[in-house]
Short mmCIF file of C-alpha atoms in Angstrom, two decimals:
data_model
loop_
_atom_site.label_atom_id
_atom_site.label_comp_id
_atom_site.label_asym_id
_atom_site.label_seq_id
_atom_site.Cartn_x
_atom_site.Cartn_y
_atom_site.Cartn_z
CA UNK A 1 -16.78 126.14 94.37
CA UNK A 2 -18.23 128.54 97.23
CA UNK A 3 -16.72 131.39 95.31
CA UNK A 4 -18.75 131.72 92.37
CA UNK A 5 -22.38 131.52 93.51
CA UNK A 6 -21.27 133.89 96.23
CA UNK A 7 -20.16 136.15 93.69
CA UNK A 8 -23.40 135.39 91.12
CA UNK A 9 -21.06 133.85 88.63
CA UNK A 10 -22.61 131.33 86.80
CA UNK A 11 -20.60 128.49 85.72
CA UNK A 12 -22.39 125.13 84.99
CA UNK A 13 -19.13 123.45 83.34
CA UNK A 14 -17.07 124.00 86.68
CA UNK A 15 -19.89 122.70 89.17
CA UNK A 16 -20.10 119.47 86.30
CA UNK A 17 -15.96 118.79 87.16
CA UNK A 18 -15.95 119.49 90.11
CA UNK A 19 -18.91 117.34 90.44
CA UNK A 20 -17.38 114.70 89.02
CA UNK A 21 -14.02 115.60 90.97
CA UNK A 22 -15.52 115.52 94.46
CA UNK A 23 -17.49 112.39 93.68
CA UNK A 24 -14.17 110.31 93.08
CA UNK A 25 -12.71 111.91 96.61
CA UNK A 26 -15.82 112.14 98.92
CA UNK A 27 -14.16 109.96 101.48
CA UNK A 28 -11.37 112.50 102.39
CA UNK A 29 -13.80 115.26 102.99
CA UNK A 30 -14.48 116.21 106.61
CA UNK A 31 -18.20 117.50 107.65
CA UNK A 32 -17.68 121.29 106.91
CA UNK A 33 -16.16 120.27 103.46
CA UNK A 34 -19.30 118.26 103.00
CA UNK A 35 -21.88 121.81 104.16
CA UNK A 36 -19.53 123.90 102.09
CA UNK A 37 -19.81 121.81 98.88
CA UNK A 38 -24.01 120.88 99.02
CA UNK A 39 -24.12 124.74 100.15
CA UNK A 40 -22.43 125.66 97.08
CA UNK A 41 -24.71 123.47 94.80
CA UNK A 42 -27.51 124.84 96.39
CA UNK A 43 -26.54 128.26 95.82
CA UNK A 44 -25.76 127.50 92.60
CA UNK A 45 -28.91 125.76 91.40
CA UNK A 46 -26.81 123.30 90.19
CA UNK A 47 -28.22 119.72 90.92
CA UNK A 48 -25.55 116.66 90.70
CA UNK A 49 -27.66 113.47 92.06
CA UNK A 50 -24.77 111.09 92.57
CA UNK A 51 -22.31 113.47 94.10
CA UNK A 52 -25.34 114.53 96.41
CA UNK A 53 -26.14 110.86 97.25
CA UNK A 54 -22.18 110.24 98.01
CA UNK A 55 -22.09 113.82 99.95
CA UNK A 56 -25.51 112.47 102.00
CA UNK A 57 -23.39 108.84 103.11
CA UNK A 58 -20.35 111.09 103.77
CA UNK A 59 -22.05 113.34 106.39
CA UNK A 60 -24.09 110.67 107.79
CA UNK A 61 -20.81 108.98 108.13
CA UNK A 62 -19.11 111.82 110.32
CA UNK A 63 -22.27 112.55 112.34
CA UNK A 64 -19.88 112.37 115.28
CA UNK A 65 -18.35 116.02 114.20
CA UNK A 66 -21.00 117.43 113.19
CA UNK A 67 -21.18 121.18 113.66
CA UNK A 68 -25.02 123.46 114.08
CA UNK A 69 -24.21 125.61 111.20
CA UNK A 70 -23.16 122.77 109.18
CA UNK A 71 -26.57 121.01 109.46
CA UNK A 72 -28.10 123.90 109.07
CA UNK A 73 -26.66 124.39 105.23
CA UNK A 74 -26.82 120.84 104.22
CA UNK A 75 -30.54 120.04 104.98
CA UNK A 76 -31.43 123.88 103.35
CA UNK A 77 -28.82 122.60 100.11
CA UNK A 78 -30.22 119.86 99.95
CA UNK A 79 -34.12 121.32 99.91
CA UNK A 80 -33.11 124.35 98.09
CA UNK A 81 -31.79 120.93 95.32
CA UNK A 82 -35.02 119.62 95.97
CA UNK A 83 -33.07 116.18 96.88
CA UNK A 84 -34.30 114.07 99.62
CA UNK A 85 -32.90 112.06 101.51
CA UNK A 86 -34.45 111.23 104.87
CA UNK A 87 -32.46 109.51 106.49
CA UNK A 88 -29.79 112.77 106.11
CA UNK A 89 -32.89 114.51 107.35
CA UNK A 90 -34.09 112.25 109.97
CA UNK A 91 -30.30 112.15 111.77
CA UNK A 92 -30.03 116.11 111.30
CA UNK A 93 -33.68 116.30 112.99
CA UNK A 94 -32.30 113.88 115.69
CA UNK A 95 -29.30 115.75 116.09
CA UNK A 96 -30.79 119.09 116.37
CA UNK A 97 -33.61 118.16 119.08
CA UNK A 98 -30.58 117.39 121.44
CA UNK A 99 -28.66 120.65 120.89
CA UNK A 100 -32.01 123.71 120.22
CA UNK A 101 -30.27 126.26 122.27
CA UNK A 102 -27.07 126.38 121.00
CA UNK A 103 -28.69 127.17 117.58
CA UNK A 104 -28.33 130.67 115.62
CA UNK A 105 -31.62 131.76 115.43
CA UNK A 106 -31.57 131.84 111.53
CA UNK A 107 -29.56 129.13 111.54
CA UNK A 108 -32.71 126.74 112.71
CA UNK A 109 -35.03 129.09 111.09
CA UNK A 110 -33.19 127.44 107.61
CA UNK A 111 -33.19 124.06 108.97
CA UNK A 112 -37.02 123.81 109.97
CA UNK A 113 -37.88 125.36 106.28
CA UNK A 114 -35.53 122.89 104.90
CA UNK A 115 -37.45 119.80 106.41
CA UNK A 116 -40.61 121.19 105.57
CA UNK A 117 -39.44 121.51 102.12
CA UNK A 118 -38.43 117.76 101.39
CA UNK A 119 -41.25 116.93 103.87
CA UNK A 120 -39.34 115.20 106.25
CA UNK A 121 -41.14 114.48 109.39
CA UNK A 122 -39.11 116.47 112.63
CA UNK A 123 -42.06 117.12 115.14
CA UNK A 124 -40.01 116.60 117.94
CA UNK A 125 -37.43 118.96 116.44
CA UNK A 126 -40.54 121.56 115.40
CA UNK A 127 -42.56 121.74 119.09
CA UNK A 128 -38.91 121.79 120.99
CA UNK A 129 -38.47 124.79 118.35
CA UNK A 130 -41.62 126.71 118.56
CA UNK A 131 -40.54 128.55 122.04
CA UNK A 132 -36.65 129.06 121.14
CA UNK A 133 -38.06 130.87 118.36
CA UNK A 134 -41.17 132.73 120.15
CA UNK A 135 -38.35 134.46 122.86
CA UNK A 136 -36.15 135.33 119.47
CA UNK A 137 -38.84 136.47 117.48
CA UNK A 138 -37.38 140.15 117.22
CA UNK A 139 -34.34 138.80 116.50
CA UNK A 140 -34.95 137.16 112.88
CA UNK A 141 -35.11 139.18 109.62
CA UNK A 142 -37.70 139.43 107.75
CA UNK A 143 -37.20 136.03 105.38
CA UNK A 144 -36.15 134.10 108.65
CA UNK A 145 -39.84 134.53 110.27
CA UNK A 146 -40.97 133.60 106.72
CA UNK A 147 -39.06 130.58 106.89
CA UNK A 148 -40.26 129.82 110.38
CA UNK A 149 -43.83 130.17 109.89
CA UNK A 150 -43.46 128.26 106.27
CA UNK A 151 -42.09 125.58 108.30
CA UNK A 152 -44.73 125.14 110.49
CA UNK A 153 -47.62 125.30 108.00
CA UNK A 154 -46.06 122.88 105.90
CA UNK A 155 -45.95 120.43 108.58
CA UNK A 156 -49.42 120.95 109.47
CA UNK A 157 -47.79 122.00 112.76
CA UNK A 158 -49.76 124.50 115.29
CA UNK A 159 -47.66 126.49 117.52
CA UNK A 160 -50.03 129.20 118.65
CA UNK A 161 -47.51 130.86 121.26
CA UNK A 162 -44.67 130.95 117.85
CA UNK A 163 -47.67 132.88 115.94
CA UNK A 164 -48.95 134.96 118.40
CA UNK A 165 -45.17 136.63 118.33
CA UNK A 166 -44.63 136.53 114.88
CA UNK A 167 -47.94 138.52 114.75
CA UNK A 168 -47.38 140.88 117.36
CA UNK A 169 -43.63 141.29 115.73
CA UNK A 170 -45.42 142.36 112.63
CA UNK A 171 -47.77 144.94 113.77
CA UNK A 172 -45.03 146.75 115.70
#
């Protein structure tokens, strides 16, 4: 299913079977399978509530093998969907607190818009953030400091140190 958003093929009737395909054999994916299909959806604009509620228990479920990148693109899928579920969010926010550093840059720069976009509540995850992202702030494209400083305002978050970079990036 990764294929055709990728490529900018639209194809509604294929993300409806396989949909309804994936929903029937959720409990045989693995983590990655899990990121690659909500990733897909997302891409796709294609919303499927019930396989994204079934995808949410599966990757709760497997929070033992969880992977950064993986997080990464299932809390942005499922904000780019505009489908919450917090406690997905909440145990990706946990998860990600106790792991910051070994974060791509972009990678959490997705992540903290993605929370900010369902509104979920990760101000551990969002001051433990703030000075990864300050020492990386000529590091991130463009739409990634976008995404940062979207995150913060949306959370009502100040991070004065994150800014003063971003700004200073900017006027270079």
């Amino acid at each position: 299913a990764w294929a055709y958003p990728t490529a900018r093929h639209d194809a509604p009737a294929l993300f409806d079977s396989v949909a309804t395909v994936a929903a029937r054999q959720v409990g045989q994916l693995n983590a990655h399978d899990v990121a690659q299909l909500v990733w897909a959806f997302a891409e796709a604009r294609h919303s499927a509530p019930a396989l994204l509620d079934a995808l949410a228990g599966r990757f709760l479920s497997l929070s033992e093998r969880w992977a950064l990148k993986d997080c990464s693109d299932v809390a942005w899928g499922y904000a780019t969907l505009g489908h919450a579920v917090p406690e997905l969010h909440a145990a990706i926010a946990g998860f990600a607190s106790t792991c910051m550093n070994r974060f791509e840059v972009g990678d959490l720069a997705a992540l903290l818009w993605a929370f900010g976009k369902v509104g979920q509540e990760a101000v551990q995850l969002l001051d433990s953030a703030a000075p990864v992202f300050s020492a990386n702030v000529r590091t991130l494209a463009s739409e990634e400091l976008l995404q940062v400083a979207e995150a913060y305002v949306m959370a009502g978050r100040e991070a004065e140190e994150l800014f003063a970079a971003i700004r200073a990036e900017a006027e270079r």
